[in-house]
PDB file of C-alpha atoms in Angstrom:
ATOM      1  CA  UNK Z  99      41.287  -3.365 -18.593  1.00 74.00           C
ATOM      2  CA  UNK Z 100      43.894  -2.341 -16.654  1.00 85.00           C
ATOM      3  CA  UNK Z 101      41.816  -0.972 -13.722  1.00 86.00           C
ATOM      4  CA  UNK Z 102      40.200  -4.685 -13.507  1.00 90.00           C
ATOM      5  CA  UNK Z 103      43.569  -5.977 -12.914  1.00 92.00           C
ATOM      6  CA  UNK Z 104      43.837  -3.812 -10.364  1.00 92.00           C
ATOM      7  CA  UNK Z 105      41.085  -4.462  -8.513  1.00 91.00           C
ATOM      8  CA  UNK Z 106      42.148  -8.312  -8.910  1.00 93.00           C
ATOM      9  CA  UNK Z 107      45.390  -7.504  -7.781  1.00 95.00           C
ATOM     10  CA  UNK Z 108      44.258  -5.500  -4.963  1.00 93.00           C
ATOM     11  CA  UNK Z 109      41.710  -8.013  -3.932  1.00 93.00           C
ATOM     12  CA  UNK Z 110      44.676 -11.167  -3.737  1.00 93.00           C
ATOM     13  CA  UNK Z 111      47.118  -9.539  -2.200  1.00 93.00           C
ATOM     14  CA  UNK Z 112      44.833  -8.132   1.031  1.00 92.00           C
ATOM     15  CA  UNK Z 113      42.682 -11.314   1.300  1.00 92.00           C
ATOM     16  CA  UNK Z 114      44.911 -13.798  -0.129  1.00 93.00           C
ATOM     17  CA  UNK Z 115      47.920 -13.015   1.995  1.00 92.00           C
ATOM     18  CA  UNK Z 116      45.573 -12.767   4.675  1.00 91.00           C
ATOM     19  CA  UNK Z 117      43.934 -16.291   4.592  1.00 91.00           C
ATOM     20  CA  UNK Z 118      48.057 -17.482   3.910  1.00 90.00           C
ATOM     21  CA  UNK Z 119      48.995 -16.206   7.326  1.00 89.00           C
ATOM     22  CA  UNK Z 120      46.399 -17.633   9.007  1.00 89.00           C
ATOM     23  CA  UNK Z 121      43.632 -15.552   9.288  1.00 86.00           C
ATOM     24  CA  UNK Z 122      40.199 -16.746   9.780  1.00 85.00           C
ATOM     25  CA  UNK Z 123      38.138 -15.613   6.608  1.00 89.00           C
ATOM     26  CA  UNK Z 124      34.862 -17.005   8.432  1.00 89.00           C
ATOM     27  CA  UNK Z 125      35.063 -13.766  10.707  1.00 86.00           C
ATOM     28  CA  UNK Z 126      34.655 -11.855   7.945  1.00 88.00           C
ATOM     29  CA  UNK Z 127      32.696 -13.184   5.888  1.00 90.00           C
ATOM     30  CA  UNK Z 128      30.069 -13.580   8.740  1.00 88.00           C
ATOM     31  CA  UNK Z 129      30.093 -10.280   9.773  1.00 88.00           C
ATOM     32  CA  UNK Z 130      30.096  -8.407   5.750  1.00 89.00           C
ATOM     33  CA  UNK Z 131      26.537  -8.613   4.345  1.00 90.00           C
ATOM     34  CA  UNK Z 132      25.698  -6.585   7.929  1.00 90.00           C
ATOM     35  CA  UNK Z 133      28.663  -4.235   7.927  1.00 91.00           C
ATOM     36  CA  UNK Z 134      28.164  -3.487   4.564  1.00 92.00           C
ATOM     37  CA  UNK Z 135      25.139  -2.477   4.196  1.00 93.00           C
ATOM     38  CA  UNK Z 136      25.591  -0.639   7.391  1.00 93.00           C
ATOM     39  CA  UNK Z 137      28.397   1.383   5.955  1.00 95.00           C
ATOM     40  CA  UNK Z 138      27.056   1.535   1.862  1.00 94.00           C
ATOM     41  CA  UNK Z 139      23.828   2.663   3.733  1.00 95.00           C
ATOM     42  CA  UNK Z 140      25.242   5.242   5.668  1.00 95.00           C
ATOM     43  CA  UNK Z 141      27.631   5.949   2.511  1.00 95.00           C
ATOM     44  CA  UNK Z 142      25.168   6.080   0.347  1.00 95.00           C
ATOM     45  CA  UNK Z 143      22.817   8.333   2.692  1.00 95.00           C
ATOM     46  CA  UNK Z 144      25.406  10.983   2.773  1.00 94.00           C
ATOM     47  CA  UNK Z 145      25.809  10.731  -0.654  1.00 95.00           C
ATOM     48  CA  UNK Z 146      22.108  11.535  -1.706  1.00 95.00           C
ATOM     49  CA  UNK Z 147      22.384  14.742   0.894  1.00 95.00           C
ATOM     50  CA  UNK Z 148      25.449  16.198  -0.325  1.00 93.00           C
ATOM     51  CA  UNK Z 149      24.885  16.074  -4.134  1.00 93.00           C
ATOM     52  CA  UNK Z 150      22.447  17.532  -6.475  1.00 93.00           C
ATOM     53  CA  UNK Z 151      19.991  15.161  -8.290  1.00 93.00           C
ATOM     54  CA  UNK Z 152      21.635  15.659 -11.536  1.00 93.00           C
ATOM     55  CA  UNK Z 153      25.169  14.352 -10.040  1.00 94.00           C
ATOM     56  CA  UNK Z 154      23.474  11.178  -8.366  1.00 93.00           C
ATOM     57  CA  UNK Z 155      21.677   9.858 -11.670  1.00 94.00           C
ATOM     58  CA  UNK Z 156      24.970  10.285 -13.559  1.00 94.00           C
ATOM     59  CA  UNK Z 157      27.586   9.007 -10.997  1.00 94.00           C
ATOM     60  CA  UNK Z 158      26.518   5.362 -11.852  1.00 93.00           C
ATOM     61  CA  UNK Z 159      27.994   5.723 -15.337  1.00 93.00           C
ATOM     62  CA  UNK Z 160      30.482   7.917 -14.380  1.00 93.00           C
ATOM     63  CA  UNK Z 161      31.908   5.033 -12.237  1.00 93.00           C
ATOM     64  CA  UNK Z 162      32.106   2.425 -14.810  1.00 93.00           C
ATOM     65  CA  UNK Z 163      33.826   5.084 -17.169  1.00 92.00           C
ATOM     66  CA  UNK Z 164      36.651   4.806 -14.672  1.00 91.00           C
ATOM     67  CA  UNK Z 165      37.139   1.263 -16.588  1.00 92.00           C
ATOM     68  CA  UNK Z 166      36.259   1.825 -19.937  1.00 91.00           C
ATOM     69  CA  UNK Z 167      38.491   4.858 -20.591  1.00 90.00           C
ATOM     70  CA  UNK Z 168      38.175   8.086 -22.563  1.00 92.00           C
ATOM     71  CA  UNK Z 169      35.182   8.121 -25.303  1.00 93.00           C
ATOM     72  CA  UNK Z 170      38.002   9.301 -28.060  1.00 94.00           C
ATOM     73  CA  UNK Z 171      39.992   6.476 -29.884  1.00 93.00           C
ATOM     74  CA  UNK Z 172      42.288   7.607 -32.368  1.00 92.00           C
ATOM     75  CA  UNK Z 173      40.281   7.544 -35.275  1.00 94.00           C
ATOM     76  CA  UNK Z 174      37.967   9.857 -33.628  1.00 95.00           C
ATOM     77  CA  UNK Z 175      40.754  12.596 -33.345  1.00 96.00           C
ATOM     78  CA  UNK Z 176      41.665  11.905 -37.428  1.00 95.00           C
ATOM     79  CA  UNK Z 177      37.959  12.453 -38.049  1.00 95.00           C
ATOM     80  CA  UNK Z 178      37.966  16.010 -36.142  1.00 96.00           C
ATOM     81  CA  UNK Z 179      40.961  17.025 -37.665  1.00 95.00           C
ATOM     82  CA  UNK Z 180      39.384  16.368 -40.959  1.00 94.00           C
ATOM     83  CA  UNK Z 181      36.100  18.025 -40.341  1.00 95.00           C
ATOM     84  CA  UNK Z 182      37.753  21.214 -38.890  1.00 95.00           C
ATOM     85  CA  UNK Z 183      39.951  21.303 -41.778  1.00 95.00           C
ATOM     86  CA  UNK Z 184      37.370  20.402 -44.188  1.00 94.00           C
ATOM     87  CA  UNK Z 185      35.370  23.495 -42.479  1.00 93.00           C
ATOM     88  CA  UNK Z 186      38.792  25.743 -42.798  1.00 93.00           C
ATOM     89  CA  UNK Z 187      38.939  25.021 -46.278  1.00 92.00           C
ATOM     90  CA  UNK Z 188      35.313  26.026 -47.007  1.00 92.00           C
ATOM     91  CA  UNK Z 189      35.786  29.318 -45.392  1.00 91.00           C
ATOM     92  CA  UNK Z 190      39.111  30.063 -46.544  1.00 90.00           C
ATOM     93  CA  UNK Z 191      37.788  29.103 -50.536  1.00 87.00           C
ATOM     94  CA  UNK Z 192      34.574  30.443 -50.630  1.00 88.00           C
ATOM     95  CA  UNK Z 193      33.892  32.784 -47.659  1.00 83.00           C
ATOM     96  CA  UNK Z 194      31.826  32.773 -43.543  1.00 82.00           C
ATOM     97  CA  UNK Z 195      28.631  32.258 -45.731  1.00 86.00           C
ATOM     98  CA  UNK Z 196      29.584  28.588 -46.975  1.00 85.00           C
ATOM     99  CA  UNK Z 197      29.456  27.095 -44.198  1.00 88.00           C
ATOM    100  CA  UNK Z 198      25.794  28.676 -42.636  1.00 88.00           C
ATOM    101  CA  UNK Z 199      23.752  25.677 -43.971  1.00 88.00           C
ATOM    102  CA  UNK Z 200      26.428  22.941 -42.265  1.00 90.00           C
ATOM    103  CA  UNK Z 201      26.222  24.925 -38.866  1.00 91.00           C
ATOM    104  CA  UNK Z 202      22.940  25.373 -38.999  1.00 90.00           C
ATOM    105  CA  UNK Z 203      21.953  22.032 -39.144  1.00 89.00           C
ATOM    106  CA  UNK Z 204      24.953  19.709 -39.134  1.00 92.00           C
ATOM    107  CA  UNK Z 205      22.898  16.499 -38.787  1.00 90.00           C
ATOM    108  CA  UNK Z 206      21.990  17.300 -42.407  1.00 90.00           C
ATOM    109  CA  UNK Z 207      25.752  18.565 -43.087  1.00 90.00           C
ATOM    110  CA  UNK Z 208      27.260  16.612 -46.157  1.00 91.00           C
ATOM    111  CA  UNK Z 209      30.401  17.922 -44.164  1.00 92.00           C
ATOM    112  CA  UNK Z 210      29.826  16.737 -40.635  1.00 93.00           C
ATOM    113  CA  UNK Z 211      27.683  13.483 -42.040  1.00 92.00           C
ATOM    114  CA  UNK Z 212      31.009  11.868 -42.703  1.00 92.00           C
ATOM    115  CA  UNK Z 213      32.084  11.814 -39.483  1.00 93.00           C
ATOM    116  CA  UNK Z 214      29.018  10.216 -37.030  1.00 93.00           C
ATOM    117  CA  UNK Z 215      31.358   9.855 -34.495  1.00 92.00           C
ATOM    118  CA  UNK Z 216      31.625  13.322 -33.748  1.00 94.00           C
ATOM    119  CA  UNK Z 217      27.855  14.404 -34.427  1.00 94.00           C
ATOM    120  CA  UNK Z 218      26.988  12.130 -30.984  1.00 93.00           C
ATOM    121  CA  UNK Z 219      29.308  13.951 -29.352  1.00 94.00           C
ATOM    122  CA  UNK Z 220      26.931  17.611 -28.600  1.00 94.00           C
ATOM    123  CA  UNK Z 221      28.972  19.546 -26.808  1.00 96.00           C
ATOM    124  CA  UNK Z 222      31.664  19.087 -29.789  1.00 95.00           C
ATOM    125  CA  UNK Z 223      29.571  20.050 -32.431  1.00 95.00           C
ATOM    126  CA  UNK Z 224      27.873  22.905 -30.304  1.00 95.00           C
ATOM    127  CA  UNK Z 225      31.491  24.407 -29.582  1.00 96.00           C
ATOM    128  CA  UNK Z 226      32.201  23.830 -33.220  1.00 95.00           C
ATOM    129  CA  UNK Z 227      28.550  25.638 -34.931  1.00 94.00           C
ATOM    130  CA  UNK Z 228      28.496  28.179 -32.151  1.00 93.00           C
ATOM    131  CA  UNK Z 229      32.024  29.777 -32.796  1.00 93.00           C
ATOM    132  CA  UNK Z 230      31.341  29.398 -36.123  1.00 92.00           C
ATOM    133  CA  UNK Z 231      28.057  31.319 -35.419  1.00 90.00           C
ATOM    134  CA  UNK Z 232      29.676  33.979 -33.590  1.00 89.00           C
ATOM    135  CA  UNK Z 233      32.411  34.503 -36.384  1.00 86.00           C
ATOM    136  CA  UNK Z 234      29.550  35.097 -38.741  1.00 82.00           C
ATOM    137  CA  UNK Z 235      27.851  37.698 -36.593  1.00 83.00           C
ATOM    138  CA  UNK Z 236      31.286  39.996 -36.788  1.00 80.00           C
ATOM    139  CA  UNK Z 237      33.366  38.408 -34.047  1.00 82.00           C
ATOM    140  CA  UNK Z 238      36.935  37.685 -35.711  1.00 80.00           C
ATOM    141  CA  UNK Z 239      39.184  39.004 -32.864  1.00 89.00           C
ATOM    142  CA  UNK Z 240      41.295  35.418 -32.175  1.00 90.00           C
ATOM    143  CA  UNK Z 241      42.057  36.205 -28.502  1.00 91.00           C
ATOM    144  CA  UNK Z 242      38.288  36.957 -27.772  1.00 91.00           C
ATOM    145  CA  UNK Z 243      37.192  33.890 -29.598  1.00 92.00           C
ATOM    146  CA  UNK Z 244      39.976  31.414 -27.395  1.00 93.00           C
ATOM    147  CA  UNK Z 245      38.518  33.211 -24.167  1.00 93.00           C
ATOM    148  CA  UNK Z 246      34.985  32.475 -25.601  1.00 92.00           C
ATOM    149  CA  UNK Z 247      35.793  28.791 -26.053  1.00 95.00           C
ATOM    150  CA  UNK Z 248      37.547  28.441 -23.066  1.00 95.00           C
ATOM    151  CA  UNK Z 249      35.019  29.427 -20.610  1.00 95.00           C
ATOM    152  CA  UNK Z 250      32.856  26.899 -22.869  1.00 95.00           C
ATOM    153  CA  UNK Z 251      35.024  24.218 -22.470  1.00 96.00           C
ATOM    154  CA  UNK Z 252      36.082  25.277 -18.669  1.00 96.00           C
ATOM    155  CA  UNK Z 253      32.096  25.217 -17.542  1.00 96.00           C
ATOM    156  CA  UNK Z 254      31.750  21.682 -19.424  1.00 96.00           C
ATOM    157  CA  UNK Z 255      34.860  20.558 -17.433  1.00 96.00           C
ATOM    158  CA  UNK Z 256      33.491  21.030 -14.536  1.00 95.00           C
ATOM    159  CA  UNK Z 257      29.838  19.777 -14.817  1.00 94.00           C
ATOM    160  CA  UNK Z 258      31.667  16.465 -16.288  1.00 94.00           C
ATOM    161  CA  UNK Z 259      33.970  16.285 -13.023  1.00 95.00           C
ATOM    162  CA  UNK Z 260      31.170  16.640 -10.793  1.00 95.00           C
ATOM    163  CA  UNK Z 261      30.326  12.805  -9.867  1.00 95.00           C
ATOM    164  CA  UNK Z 262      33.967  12.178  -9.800  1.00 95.00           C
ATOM    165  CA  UNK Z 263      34.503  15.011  -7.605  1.00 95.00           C
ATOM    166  CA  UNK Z 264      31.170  12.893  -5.414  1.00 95.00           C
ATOM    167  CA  UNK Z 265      32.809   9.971  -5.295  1.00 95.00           C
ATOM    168  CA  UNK Z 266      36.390  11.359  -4.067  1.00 96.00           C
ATOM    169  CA  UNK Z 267      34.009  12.920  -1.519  1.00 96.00           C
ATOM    170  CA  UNK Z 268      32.380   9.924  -0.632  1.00 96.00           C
ATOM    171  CA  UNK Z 269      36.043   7.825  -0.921  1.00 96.00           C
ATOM    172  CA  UNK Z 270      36.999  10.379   2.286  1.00 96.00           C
ATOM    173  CA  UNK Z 271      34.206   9.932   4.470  1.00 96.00           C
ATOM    174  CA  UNK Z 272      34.040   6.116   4.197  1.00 96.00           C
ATOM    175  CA  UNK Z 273      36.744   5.562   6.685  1.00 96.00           C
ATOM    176  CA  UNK Z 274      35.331   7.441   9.665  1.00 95.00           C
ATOM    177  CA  UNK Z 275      31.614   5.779   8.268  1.00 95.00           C
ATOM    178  CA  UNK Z 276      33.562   1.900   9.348  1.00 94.00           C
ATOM    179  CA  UNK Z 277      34.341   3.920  12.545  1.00 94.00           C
ATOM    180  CA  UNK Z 278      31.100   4.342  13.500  1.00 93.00           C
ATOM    181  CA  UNK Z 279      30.545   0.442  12.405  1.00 91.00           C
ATOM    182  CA  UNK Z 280      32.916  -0.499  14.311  1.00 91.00           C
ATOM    183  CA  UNK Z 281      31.800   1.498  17.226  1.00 91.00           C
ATOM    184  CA  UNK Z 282      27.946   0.148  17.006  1.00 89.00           C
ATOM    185  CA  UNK Z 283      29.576  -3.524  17.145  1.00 88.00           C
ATOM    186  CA  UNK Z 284      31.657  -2.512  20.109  1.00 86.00           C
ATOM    187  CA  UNK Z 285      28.473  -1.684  21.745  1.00 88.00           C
ATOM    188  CA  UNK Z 286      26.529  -4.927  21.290  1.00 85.00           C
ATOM    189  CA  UNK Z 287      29.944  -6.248  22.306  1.00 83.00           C
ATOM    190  CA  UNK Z 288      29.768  -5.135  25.889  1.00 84.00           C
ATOM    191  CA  UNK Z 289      26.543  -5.819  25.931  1.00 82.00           C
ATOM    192  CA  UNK Z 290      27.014  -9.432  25.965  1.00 82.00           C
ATOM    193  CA  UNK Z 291      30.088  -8.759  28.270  1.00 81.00           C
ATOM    194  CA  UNK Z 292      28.712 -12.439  30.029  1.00 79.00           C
ATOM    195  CA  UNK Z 293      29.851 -14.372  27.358  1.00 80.00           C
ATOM    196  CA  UNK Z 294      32.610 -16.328  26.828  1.00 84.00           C
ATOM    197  CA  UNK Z 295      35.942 -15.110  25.713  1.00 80.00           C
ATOM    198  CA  UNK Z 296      35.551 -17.349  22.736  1.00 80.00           C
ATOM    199  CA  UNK Z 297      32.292 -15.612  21.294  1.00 82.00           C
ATOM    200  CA  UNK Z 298      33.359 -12.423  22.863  1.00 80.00           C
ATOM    201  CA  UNK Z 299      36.689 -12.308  20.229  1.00 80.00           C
ATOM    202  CA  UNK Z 300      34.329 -13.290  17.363  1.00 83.00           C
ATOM    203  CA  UNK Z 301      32.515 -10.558  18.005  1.00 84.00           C
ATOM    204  CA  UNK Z 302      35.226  -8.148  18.172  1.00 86.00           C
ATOM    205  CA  UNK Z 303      36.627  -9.453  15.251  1.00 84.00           C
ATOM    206  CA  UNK Z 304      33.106  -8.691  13.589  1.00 82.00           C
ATOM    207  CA  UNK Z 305      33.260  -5.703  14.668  1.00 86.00           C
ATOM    208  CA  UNK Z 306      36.321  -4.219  13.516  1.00 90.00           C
ATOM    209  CA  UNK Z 307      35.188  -5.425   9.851  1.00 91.00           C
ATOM    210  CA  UNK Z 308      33.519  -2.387  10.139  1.00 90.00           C
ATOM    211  CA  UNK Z 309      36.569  -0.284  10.120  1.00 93.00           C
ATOM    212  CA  UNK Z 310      38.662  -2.347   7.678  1.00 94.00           C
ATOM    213  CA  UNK Z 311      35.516  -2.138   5.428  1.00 94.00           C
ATOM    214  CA  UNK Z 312      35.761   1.599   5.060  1.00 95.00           C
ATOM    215  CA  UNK Z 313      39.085   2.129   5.139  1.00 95.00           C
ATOM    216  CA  UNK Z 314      39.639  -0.457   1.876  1.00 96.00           C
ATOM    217  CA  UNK Z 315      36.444   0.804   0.144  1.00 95.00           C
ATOM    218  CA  UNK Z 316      38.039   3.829   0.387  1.00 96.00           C
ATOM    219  CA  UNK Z 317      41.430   3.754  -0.481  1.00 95.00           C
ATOM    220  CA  UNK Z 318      41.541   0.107  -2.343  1.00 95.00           C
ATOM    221  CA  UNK Z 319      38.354   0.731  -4.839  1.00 95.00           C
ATOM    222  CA  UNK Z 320      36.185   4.088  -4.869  1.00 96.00           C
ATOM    223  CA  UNK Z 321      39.338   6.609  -4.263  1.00 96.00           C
ATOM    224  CA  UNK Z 322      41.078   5.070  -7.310  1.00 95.00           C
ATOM    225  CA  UNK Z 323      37.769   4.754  -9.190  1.00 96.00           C
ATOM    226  CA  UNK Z 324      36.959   8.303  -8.301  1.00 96.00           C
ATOM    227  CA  UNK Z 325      40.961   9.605  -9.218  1.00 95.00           C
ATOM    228  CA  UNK Z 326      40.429   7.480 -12.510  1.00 95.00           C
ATOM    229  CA  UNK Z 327      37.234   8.891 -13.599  1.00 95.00           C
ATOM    230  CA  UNK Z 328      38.998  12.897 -13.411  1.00 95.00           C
ATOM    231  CA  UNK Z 329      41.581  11.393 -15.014  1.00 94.00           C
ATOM    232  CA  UNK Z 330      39.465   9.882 -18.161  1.00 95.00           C
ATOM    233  CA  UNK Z 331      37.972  13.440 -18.330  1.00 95.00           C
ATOM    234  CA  UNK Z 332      41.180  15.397 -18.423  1.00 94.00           C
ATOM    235  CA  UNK Z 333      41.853  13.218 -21.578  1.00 93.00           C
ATOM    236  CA  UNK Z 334      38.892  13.921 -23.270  1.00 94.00           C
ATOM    237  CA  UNK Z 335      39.073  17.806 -22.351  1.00 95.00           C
ATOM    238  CA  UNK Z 336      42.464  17.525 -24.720  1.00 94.00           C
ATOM    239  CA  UNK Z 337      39.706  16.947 -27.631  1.00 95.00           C
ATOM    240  CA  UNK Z 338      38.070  20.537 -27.385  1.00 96.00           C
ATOM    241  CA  UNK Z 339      41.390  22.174 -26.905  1.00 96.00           C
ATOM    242  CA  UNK Z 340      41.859  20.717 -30.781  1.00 96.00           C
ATOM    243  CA  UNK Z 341      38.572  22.324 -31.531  1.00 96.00           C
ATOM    244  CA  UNK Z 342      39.720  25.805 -30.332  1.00 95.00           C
ATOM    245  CA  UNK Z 343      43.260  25.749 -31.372  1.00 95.00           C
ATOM    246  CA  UNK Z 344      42.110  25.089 -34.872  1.00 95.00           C
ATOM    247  CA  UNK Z 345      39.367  27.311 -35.166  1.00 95.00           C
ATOM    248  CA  UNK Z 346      41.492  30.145 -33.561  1.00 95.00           C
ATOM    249  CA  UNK Z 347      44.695  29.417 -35.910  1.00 94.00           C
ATOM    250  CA  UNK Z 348      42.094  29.997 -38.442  1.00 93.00           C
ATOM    251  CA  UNK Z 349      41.091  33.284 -37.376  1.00 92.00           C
ATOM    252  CA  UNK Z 350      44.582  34.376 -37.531  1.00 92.00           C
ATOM    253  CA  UNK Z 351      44.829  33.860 -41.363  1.00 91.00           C
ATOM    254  CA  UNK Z 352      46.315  30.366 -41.225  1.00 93.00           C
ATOM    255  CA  UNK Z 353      46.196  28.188 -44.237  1.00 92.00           C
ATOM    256  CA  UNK Z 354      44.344  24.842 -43.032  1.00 92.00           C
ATOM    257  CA  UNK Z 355      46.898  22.804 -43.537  1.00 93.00           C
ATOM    258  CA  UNK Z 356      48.918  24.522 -40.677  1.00 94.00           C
ATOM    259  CA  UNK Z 357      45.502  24.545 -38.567  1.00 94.00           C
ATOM    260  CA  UNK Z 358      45.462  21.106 -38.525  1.00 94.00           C
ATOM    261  CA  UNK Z 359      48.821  21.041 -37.794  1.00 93.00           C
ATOM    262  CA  UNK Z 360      48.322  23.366 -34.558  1.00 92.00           C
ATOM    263  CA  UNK Z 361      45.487  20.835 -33.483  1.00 93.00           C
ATOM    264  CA  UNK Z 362      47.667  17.801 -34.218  1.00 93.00           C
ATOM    265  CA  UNK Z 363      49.703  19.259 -31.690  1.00 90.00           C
ATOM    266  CA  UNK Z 364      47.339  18.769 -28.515  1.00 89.00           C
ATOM    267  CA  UNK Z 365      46.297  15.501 -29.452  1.00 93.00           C
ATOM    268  CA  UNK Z 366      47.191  12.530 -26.556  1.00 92.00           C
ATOM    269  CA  UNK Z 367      50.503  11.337 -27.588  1.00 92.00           C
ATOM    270  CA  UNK Z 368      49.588   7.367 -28.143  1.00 90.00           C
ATOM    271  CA  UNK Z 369      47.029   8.617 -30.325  1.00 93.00           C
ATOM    272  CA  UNK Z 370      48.607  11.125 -32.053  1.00 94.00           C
ATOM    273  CA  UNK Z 371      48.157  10.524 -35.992  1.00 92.00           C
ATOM    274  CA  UNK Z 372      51.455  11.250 -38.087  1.00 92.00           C
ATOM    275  CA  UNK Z 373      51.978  14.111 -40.123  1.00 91.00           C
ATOM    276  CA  UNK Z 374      51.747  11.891 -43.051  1.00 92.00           C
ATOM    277  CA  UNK Z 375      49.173  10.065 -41.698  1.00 91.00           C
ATOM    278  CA  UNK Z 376      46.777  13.751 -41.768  1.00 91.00           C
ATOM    279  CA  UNK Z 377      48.338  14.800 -45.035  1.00 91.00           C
ATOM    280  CA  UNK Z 378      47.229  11.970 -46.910  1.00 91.00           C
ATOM    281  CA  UNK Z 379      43.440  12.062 -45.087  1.00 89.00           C
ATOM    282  CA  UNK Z 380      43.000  15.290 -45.531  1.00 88.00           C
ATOM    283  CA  UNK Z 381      44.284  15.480 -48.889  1.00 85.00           C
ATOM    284  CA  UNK Z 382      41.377  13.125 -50.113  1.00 82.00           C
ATOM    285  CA  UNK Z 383      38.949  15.761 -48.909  1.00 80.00           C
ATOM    286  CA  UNK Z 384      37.439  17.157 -51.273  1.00 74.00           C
ATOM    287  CA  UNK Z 385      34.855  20.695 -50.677  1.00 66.00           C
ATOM    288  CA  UNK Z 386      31.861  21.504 -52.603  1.00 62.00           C
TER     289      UNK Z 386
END
């Protein structure tokens, strides 16, 4: 929502105030379907040759994330604080070998069932059944197990920040694109150097929409789109730091009370559950 208002904002203020002190919108408006899709061409172009496939198909979602925010509400971080501890508590009852059949397939999972939230989320429930994997297959060292996560989480980072990174890209070559918009209408300028001064000015006018175009594309809409969109992701990166802080406490003997706790701990502050909040949920799970 607030990104909208923004863009509203944004949008008043430059044109509004501009139209207020006199300025001929007309000029404008007759020269933008041209300039634009002279400079979105060219944007676009440069786009397509600088990126890999799998960037370009995702960068159209990737932009609208900028205004629907992070994936995670709070009820999504109760739910993964109950399944880890609901996992912890399996393990720390009945042994590594209770929980084989959930992390095998956790679709089928009584345990992860409960929470279908976090089952459409696969990177989360890979990060969750692999570790849990490895700890089967003999690896219990805690600081090898955070450095095994992290480089999970780290690589998924950065494949997630990859149209954002695209569109910051694309934000800093849109200004020197209007240039050369500007430029081209410079040049059919002088070449009706004949006319009058009256349709010579228009035509000026049109064509430094060209550089005005690029410079508030990119600083007014995809630069804070693209700053957005990293910023959404660094959010939801917070969620698989809960996953490894958890799952490491664990390792370390913790009870899974205090587990939770430790993941309680990274969870974004205005959607932070209470301690009494996650005592009470997690003191109606009951393990099989």
């Amino acid at each position: 929502m607030l990104p909208i208002v923004g863009l509203i904002v944004t949008f008043l203020c430059v044109f509004g105030i501009y139209i207020e002190s006199g300025g001929k919108i007309e000029i404008i408006l007759h020269a933008l379907p041209h300039e634009l899709g002279m400079i979105g061409g060219a944007a676009l172009g440069a786009f397509l040759v600088s990126n890999k496939s799998t960037v370009a198909k995702k960068t159209p979602k990737e932009f609208m994330k900028a205004f629907k925010g992070s994936k995670w509400k709070k009820q999504d971080y109760k739910d993964i604080l109950c399944l880890l501890f609901a996992l912890c508590k399996l393990m720390k009852s009945k042994g590594l070998i209770a929980v084989e059949q959930h992390i095998e397939k956790p679709e089928e999972s009584t345990i992860f069932s409960q929470y279908p939230s976090i089952l459409k989320d696969h990177f989360a429930v890979d990060l969750i059944c692999d570790t849990l994997r490895s700890l089967t297959m003999g690896m219990e060292n805690p600081m090898q197990v955070e450095e095994l996560i992290d480089r999970q989480i780290e690589k998924h980072h950065h494949e997630a920040l990859g149209p954002g990174h695209a569109l910051q890209s694309t934000a800093d070559a849109l200004p020197a694109i209007g240039i050369v918009a500007a430029v081209l209408g410079v040049i059919k300028t002088m070449a009706s150097i004949t006319e009058p001064p009256e349709i010579l000015g228009k035509m000026i006018g049109g064509a430094l929409v060209g550089t005005f175009l690029g410079v508030f594309l990119a600083y007014c809409i995809v630069g804070p789109v693209a700053t957005k969109n990293q910023a959404v992701h660094n959010e939801e990166q917070q969620f698989y730091f809960i996953i490894r802080d958890i799952l490491v406490a664990h390792l370390k003997g913790m009870a899974p009370q205090v587990s939770v706790e430790m993941g309680r701990g990274q969870v974004p502050t205005h959607y932070q559950p209470t301690f009494a909040e996650m005592e009470e949920a997690t003191g109606a799970i009951k393990v099989e």
